[in-house]
XYZ file of N, CA and C in Angstrom:
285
model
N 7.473 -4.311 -5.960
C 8.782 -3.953 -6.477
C 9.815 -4.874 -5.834
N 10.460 -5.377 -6.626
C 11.677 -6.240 -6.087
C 12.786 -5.714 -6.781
N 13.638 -4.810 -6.051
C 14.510 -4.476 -6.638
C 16.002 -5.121 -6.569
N 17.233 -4.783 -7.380
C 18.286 -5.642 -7.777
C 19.398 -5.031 -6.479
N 19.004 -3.596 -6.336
C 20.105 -2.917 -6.038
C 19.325 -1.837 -4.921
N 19.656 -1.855 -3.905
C 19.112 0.011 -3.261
C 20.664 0.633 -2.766
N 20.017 1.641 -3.162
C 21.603 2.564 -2.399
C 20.700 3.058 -1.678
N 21.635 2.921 -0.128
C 20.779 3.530 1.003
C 21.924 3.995 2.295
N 21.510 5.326 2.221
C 21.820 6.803 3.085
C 22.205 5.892 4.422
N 23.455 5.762 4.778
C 23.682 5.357 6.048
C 22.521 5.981 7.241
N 22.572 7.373 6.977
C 21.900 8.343 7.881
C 20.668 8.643 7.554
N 19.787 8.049 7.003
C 18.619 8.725 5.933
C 17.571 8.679 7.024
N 17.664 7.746 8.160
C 16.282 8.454 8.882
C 16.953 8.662 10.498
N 15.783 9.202 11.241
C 16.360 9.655 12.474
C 15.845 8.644 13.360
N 14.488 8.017 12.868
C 14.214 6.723 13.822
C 14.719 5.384 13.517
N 15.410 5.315 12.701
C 15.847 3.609 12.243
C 17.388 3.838 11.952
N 18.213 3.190 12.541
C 19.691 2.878 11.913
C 19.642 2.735 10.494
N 21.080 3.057 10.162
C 21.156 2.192 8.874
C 21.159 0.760 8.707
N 21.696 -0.074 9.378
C 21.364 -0.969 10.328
C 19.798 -2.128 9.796
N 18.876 -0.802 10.948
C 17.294 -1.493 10.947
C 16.674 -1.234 9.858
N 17.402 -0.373 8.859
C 16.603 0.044 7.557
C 17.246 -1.087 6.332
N 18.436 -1.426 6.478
C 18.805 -2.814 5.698
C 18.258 -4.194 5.861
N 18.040 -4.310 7.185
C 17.240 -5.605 7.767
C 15.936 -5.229 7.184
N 15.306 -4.075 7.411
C 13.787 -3.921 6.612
C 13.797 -4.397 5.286
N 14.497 -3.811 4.267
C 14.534 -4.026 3.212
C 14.565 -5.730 2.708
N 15.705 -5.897 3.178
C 15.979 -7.063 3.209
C 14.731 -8.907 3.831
N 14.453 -8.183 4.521
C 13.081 -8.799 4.955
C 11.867 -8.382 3.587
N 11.322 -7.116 3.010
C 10.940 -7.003 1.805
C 11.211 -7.828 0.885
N 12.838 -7.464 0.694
C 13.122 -8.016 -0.735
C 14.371 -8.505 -0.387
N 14.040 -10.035 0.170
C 15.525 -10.748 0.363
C 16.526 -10.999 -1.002
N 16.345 -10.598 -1.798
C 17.179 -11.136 -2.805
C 18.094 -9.588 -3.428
N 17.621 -8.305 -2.712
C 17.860 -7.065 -2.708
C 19.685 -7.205 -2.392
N 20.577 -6.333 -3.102
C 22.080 -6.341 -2.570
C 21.206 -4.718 -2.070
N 22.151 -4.069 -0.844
C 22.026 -3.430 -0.274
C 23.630 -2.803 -0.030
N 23.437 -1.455 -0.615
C 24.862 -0.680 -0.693
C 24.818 0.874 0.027
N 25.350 0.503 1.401
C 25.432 1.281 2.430
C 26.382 2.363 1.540
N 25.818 4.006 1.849
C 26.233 5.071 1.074
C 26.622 5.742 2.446
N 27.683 5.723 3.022
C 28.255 6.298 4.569
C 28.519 7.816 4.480
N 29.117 8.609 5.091
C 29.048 10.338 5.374
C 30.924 9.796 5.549
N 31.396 10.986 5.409
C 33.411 11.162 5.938
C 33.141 10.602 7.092
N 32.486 10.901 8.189
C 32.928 10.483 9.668
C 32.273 9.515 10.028
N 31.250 8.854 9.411
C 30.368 7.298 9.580
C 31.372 6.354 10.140
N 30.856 5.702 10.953
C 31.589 4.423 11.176
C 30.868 3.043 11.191
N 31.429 2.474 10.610
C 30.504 1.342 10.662
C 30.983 -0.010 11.180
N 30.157 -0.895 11.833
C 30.590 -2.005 12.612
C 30.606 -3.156 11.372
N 31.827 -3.650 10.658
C 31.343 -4.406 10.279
C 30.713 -5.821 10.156
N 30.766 -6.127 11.291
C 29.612 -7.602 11.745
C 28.638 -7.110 12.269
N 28.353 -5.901 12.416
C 26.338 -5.549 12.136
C 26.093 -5.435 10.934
N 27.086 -4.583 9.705
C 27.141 -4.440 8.774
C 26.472 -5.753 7.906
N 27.127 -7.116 8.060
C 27.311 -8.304 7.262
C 25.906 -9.082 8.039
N 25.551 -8.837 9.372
C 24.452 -9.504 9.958
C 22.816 -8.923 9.416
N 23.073 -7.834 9.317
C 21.821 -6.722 8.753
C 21.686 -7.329 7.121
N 22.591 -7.929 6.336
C 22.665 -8.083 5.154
C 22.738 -7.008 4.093
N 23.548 -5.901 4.512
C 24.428 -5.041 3.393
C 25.622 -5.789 2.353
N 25.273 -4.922 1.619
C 26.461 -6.341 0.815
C 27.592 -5.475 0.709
N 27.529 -4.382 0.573
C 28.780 -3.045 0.671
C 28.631 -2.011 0.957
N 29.575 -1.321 1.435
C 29.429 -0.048 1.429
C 30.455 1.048 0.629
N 30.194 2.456 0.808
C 31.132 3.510 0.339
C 30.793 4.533 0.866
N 31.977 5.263 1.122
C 32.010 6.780 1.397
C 31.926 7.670 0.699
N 31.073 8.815 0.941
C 30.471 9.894 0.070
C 31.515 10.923 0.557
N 32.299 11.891 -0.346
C 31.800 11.747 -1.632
C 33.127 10.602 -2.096
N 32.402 9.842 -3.286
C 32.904 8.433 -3.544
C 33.681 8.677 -5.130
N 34.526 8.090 -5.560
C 35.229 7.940 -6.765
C 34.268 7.146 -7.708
N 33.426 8.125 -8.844
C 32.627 7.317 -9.854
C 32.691 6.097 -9.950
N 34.744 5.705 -10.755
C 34.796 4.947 -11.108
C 34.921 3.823 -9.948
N 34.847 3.652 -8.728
C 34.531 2.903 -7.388
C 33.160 2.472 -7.443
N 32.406 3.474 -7.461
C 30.864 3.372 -7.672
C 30.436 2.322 -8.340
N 30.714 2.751 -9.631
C 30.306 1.942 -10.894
C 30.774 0.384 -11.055
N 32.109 0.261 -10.402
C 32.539 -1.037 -10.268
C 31.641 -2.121 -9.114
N 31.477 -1.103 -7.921
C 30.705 -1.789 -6.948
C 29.442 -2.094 -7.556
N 29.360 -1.282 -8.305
C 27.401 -1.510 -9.044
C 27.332 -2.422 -9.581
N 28.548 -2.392 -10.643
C 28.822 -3.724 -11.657
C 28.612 -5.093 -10.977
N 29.679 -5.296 -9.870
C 29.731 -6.133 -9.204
C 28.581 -6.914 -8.535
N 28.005 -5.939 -7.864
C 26.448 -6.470 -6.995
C 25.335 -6.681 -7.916
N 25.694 -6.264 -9.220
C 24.178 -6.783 -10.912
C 24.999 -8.083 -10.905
N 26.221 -8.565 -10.804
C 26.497 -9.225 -11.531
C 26.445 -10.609 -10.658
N 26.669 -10.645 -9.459
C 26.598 -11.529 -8.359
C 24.704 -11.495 -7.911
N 24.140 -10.781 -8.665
C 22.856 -10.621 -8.437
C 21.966 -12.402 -8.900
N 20.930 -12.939 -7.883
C 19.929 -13.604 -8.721
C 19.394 -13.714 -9.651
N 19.209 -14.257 -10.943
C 18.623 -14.111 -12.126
C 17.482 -14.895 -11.675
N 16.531 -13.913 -12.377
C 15.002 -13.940 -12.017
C 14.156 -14.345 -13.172
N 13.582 -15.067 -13.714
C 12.348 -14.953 -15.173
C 11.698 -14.000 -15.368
N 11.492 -13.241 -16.146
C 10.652 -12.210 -16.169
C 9.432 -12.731 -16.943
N 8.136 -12.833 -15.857
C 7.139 -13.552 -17.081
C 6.402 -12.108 -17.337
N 5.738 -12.314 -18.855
C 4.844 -12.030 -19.868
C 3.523 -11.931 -19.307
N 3.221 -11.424 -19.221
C 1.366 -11.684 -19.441
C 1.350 -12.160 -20.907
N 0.562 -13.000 -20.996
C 0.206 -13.833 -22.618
C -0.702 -12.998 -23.109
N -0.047 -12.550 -24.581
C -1.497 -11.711 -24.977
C -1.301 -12.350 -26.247
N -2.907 -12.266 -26.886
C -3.332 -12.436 -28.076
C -2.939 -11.906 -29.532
N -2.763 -12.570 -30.114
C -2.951 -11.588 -31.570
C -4.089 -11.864 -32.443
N -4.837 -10.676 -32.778
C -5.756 -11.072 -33.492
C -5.544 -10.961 -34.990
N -6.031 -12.101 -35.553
C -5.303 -12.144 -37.332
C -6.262 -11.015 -37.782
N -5.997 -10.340 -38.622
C -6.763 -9.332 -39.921
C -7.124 -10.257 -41.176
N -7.907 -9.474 -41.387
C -8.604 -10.284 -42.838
C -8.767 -8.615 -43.570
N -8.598 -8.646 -44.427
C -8.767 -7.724 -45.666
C -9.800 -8.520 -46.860
């Protein structure tokens, strides 16, 4: 899976920062934008933020239309990738 986009739980685990869980990903799937989803009282450093390779963040609970723009934004600044085919056959019919 190489994905375009993860939204990921500032807080989502108890053994890894948000932090060491963006650098993971990111090591996975370097071409991944990574959109830190923070809590009201989160704080975030932002030059660990930008070193970990998050590309943004937002505070929950967040304004849709914020959301959707940031989403827009990170598809759109995204890598374009080829999507190959497996080659398949067609077999002609005869009647």
């Amino acid at each position: 899976v190489n994905p375009e986009i993860v939204f990921l739980d500032f807080n989502l685990s108890e053994k890894f920062t948000g932090y060491e869980l963006t650098s993971k990903i990111k090591e996975l799937s370097p071409s991944a934008r990574v959109l830190l989803l923070l809590g009201t009282f989160d704080t975030v450093d932002d030059l660990a933020m930008e070193k970990c390779g998050a590309s943004d963040k937002i505070v929950k609970p967040f304004d849709s239309n914020k959301f959707i723009a940031i989403c827009k934004r990170l598809a759109d600044t995204a890598p374009v990738e080829e999507v190959k085919y497996p080659e398949t056959k067609i077999e002609e019919f005869t009647t």
